[in-house]
Amino acid sequence: MALSRDDWTRAALEALATEGLAGVAVEPLARRLGASKGSFYWHFRDRGELIAATLELWERRDTVEVIAALETIPDPRDRLRELARSAYTGAAEGNDAQSGVLAAASDSRVAPVLERVTRTRLAFLKRQFEALGLDPPAARARARMAYAVYVGLGDLRRAAPQAPMTESEVASIVELIVDTPR
């Protein structure tokens, strides 16, 4: 089976989520995919190009496409609930790449992408809270709180993997975040 550039990039994103930036390496990915290193070099010049493609996929899939899908939901409260349910569940279960990206935040290839994604996400959250009637400073504070909870849940999952959050705990957190004056 011939692998595509997208196959390599998706596998690299999975490795980033589970193993951090160190997991985005040619030989381990080739083993994971059952491929040769030659297949990798058919699609990428080097590991740096793979890391760039992986970060691009992460930004597009986990931010740009998520926001676009959420914007089809008419009510901002429902938008926030859907985002929070999805993001907090993913962070709590460890099936998103945010933790791996954060762990590599000091890497010069990762830092600008992480900053751009964080600013985009915070701006989206702020707009939602403003649409719910919060003034800009309160909306900004609520957006930062919501995002900090998301990041913290990923850290909590890594720190205490044997004590996963229940669905009802995630649901309670979602309601606390989304609960704004009507």
Tab-separated table of C-alpha atoms in Angstrom:
chain	number	residue	atom	x	y	z
A	1	MET	CA	0.000	0.000	0.000
A	2	ALA	CA	1.420	3.359	-1.042
A	3	LEU	CA	1.240	6.022	1.628
A	4	SER	CA	0.408	9.626	0.889
A	5	ARG	CA	1.842	12.783	2.417
A	6	ASP	CA	-1.450	13.082	4.335
A	7	ASP	CA	-1.007	9.568	5.783
A	8	TRP	CA	2.400	10.539	7.144
A	9	THR	CA	1.123	13.856	8.475
A	10	ARG	CA	-1.900	12.297	10.216
A	11	ALA	CA	0.354	9.673	11.805
A	12	ALA	CA	2.730	12.425	12.908
A	13	LEU	CA	-0.150	14.346	14.494
A	14	GLU	CA	-1.208	11.218	16.407
A	15	ALA	CA	2.394	10.782	17.554
A	16	LEU	CA	2.545	14.425	18.608
A	17	ALA	CA	-0.597	13.915	20.703
A	18	THR	CA	0.694	10.799	22.444
A	19	GLU	CA	4.479	11.160	22.469
A	20	GLY	CA	5.156	14.854	21.993
A	21	LEU	CA	7.472	16.350	19.417
A	22	ALA	CA	10.019	13.551	19.902
A	23	GLY	CA	7.420	11.144	18.476
A	24	VAL	CA	7.391	13.078	15.214
A	25	ALA	CA	10.409	11.219	13.888
A	26	VAL	CA	10.932	9.272	10.678
A	27	GLU	CA	11.849	5.801	11.943
A	28	PRO	CA	9.131	5.421	14.608
A	29	LEU	CA	6.512	6.738	12.198
A	30	ALA	CA	7.698	4.385	9.458
A	31	ARG	CA	7.342	1.446	11.882
A	32	ARG	CA	3.902	2.646	12.970
A	33	LEU	CA	2.796	2.923	9.341
A	34	GLY	CA	4.522	-0.271	8.203
A	35	ALA	CA	6.480	1.742	5.664
A	36	SER	CA	10.060	2.376	4.698
A	37	LYS	CA	12.026	5.535	5.329
A	38	GLY	CA	12.142	5.858	1.548
A	39	SER	CA	8.381	6.386	1.548
A	40	PHE	CA	8.865	9.253	3.963
A	41	TYR	CA	11.534	10.884	1.807
A	42	TRP	CA	9.305	10.580	-1.238
A	43	HIS	CA	6.924	13.050	0.450
A	44	PHE	CA	9.181	15.168	2.700
A	45	ARG	CA	12.670	16.632	2.436
A	46	ASP	CA	13.348	16.153	6.128
A	47	ARG	CA	11.846	15.967	9.613
A	48	GLY	CA	11.499	19.747	9.759
A	49	GLU	CA	9.172	19.701	6.769
A	50	LEU	CA	7.127	16.938	8.444
A	51	ILE	CA	6.886	18.968	11.660
A	52	ALA	CA	5.697	22.014	9.677
A	53	ALA	CA	3.065	19.910	7.868
A	54	THR	CA	1.964	18.360	11.162
A	55	LEU	CA	1.527	21.735	12.832
A	56	GLU	CA	-0.350	23.000	9.772
A	57	LEU	CA	-2.703	20.005	9.995
A	58	TRP	CA	-3.196	20.578	13.727
A	59	GLU	CA	-4.046	24.242	13.192
A	60	ARG	CA	-6.409	23.547	10.297
A	61	ARG	CA	-8.161	20.519	11.779
A	62	ASP	CA	-8.340	21.531	15.432
A	63	THR	CA	-8.922	25.267	15.039
A	64	VAL	CA	-9.914	26.521	11.591
A	65	GLU	CA	-12.279	23.647	10.768
A	66	VAL	CA	-13.682	23.462	14.302
A	67	ILE	CA	-14.500	27.174	14.312
A	68	ALA	CA	-16.044	26.973	10.840
A	69	ALA	CA	-18.282	24.090	11.946
A	70	LEU	CA	-19.269	25.860	15.158
A	71	GLU	CA	-20.201	29.020	13.300
A	72	THR	CA	-22.998	27.071	11.585
A	73	ILE	CA	-24.703	26.754	14.985
A	74	PRO	CA	-27.026	29.777	15.308
A	75	ASP	CA	-27.054	30.240	19.101
A	76	PRO	CA	-23.745	31.299	20.732
A	77	ARG	CA	-24.621	29.415	23.942
A	78	ASP	CA	-25.126	26.214	21.927
A	79	ARG	CA	-21.875	26.945	20.043
A	80	LEU	CA	-20.007	27.221	23.324
A	81	ARG	CA	-21.612	24.089	24.723
A	82	GLU	CA	-20.680	22.076	21.651
A	83	LEU	CA	-17.136	23.425	21.655
A	84	ALA	CA	-16.694	22.831	25.375
A	85	ARG	CA	-18.125	19.311	25.277
A	86	SER	CA	-15.873	18.348	22.404
A	87	ALA	CA	-12.725	20.107	23.592
A	88	TYR	CA	-12.991	19.216	27.263
A	89	THR	CA	-13.819	15.588	26.529
A	90	GLY	CA	-10.892	15.390	24.092
A	91	ALA	CA	-8.514	16.996	26.592
A	92	ALA	CA	-9.714	14.775	29.424
A	93	GLU	CA	-9.377	11.632	27.296
A	94	GLY	CA	-6.077	12.662	25.739
A	95	ASN	CA	-7.206	12.391	22.137
A	96	ASP	CA	-6.130	15.825	21.013
A	97	ALA	CA	-2.693	17.164	20.180
A	98	GLN	CA	-2.837	20.272	22.375
A	99	SER	CA	-0.729	18.752	25.165
A	100	GLY	CA	1.968	17.625	22.750
A	101	VAL	CA	2.096	21.041	21.150
A	102	LEU	CA	2.248	22.774	24.532
A	103	ALA	CA	5.063	20.500	25.662
A	104	ALA	CA	7.066	21.669	22.639
A	105	ALA	CA	6.142	25.355	23.024
A	106	SER	CA	9.763	26.444	23.372
A	107	ASP	CA	10.678	24.917	19.997
A	108	SER	CA	11.125	27.717	17.450
A	109	ARG	CA	9.051	25.792	14.880
A	110	VAL	CA	6.165	25.263	17.288
A	111	ALA	CA	6.000	28.566	19.175
A	112	PRO	CA	4.610	30.798	16.398
A	113	VAL	CA	1.952	28.258	15.415
A	114	LEU	CA	0.926	27.744	19.039
A	115	GLU	CA	0.686	31.499	19.582
A	116	ARG	CA	-1.410	31.993	16.432
A	117	VAL	CA	-3.754	29.117	17.334
A	118	THR	CA	-4.134	30.354	20.902
A	119	ARG	CA	-4.945	33.905	19.758
A	120	THR	CA	-7.467	32.590	17.211
A	121	ARG	CA	-9.169	30.380	19.777
A	122	LEU	CA	-9.290	33.114	22.417
A	123	ALA	CA	-10.722	35.599	19.908
A	124	PHE	CA	-13.421	33.114	18.915
A	125	LEU	CA	-14.323	32.460	22.552
A	126	LYS	CA	-14.408	36.182	23.323
A	127	ARG	CA	-16.811	36.798	20.421
A	128	GLN	CA	-19.121	34.089	21.731
A	129	PHE	CA	-19.221	35.526	25.233
A	130	GLU	CA	-19.818	39.014	23.825
A	131	ALA	CA	-22.712	37.578	21.789
A	132	LEU	CA	-24.121	36.338	25.098
A	133	GLY	CA	-24.128	39.890	26.428
A	134	LEU	CA	-20.861	40.158	28.325
A	135	ASP	CA	-18.962	43.422	27.923
A	136	PRO	CA	-15.558	43.091	26.200
A	137	PRO	CA	-13.424	42.910	29.384
A	138	ALA	CA	-15.734	40.299	30.954
A	139	ALA	CA	-15.901	38.348	27.675
A	140	ARG	CA	-12.103	38.370	27.455
A	141	ALA	CA	-11.789	37.125	31.029
A	142	ARG	CA	-14.384	34.386	30.472
A	143	ALA	CA	-12.630	33.329	27.243
A	144	ARG	CA	-9.306	33.048	29.057
A	145	MET	CA	-10.911	31.068	31.872
A	146	ALA	CA	-12.573	28.658	29.432
A	147	TYR	CA	-9.327	28.153	27.545
A	148	ALA	CA	-7.303	27.704	30.737
A	149	VAL	CA	-9.710	24.970	31.834
A	150	TYR	CA	-9.241	23.224	28.482
A	151	VAL	CA	-5.444	23.354	28.741
A	152	GLY	CA	-5.582	22.313	32.394
A	153	LEU	CA	-7.724	19.271	31.680
A	154	GLY	CA	-5.043	17.994	29.309
A	155	ASP	CA	-2.427	18.482	32.024
A	156	LEU	CA	-4.663	16.782	34.581
A	157	ARG	CA	-5.097	13.786	32.293
A	158	ARG	CA	-1.325	13.435	31.974
A	159	ALA	CA	-0.739	13.960	35.696
A	160	ALA	CA	-3.425	11.509	36.859
A	161	PRO	CA	-4.193	9.111	33.981
A	162	GLN	CA	-5.730	6.562	36.332
A	163	ALA	CA	-8.393	9.049	37.479
A	164	PRO	CA	-10.202	10.014	34.264
A	165	MET	CA	-13.071	12.484	34.327
A	166	THR	CA	-16.581	11.157	33.990
A	167	GLU	CA	-19.023	12.443	31.409
A	168	SER	CA	-21.059	14.091	34.149
A	169	GLU	CA	-17.962	15.904	35.455
A	170	VAL	CA	-17.239	17.201	31.972
A	171	ALA	CA	-20.895	18.238	31.597
A	172	SER	CA	-20.747	20.139	34.907
A	173	ILE	CA	-17.609	21.995	33.817
A	174	VAL	CA	-19.233	22.871	30.495
A	175	GLU	CA	-22.255	24.382	32.237
A	176	LEU	CA	-20.061	26.394	34.630
A	177	ILE	CA	-18.135	27.871	31.694
A	178	VAL	CA	-21.196	28.594	29.553
A	179	ASP	CA	-23.347	29.909	32.400
A	180	THR	CA	-23.589	33.622	31.678
A	181	PRO	CA	-26.409	36.060	32.440
A	182	ARG	CA	-29.215	35.875	29.908
